[in-house]
Amino acid sequence: SEEDVVNITVVDRDGIEFAIRGKVGDNVMMLAQNHDVDIEGACEASLACCTCHVYVEDPYFERLDEADMKEEDLLDMAPFLAENSRLSCQIVLRKDLDGMQVRLPVGTRNMRVDTKGQQAQ
Ligand code: FES
């Protein structure tokens, strides 16, 4: 229904803005992929990579639940880490995120990590 609609904007590496109409409960990484944003999401939202790294613009970054330790560990391996970095597959849309803008970093690094967050061979 209309009450569930959450509009967000995703800005890709080339600066192209995707205006995306999502809904409460949507996973931002999957939503972006479904709208043809070139976002990798190598581990398919299983919190085992950092290729879904995005920057979340103010004031929305502060509204998100804090990243858990696993996400923090993965973010530490992401190139171009910033204060407002998050893994987009861990962002689930809520009504108060309507209007959120997320931006893709200029690069990502695809590396496999095991479930303890350590780098695998
Ligand atoms: Fe791998 Fe988000 S897609 S952590």
CSV table of C-alpha atoms and ligand atoms in Angstrom, one decimal, residues 29 41-52 74 87-90, ligand 1:
chain,number,residue,atom,x,y,z
A,29,MET,CA,21.3,-3.7,-1.9
A,41,GLY,CA,26.8,-7.7,-3.6
A,42,ALA,CA,29.1,-10.7,-4.0
A,43,CYS,CA,27.9,-12.7,-1.0
A,44,GLU,CA,24.2,-12.0,-1.7
A,45,ALA,CA,23.5,-10.3,1.5
A,46,SER,CA,25.0,-13.0,3.7
A,47,LEU,CA,27.4,-10.5,5.4
A,48,ALA,CA,30.5,-12.1,4.1
A,49,CYS,CA,32.0,-9.4,1.7
A,50,CYS,CA,32.3,-5.7,1.5
A,51,THR,CA,31.2,-5.2,-2.2
A,52,CYS,CA,27.9,-3.7,-1.2
A,74,LEU,CA,33.9,-6.2,6.9
A,87,LEU,CA,27.0,-2.3,3.9
A,88,SER,CA,23.9,-1.7,1.9
A,89,CYS,CA,22.6,-5.3,2.3
A,90,GLN,CA,22.3,-4.6,6.0
B,1,FES,FE1,28.1,-9.1,0.9
B,1,FES,FE2,26.5,-7.1,1.6
B,1,FES,S1,26.5,-8.3,-0.2
B,1,FES,S2,28.0,-8.1,2.8
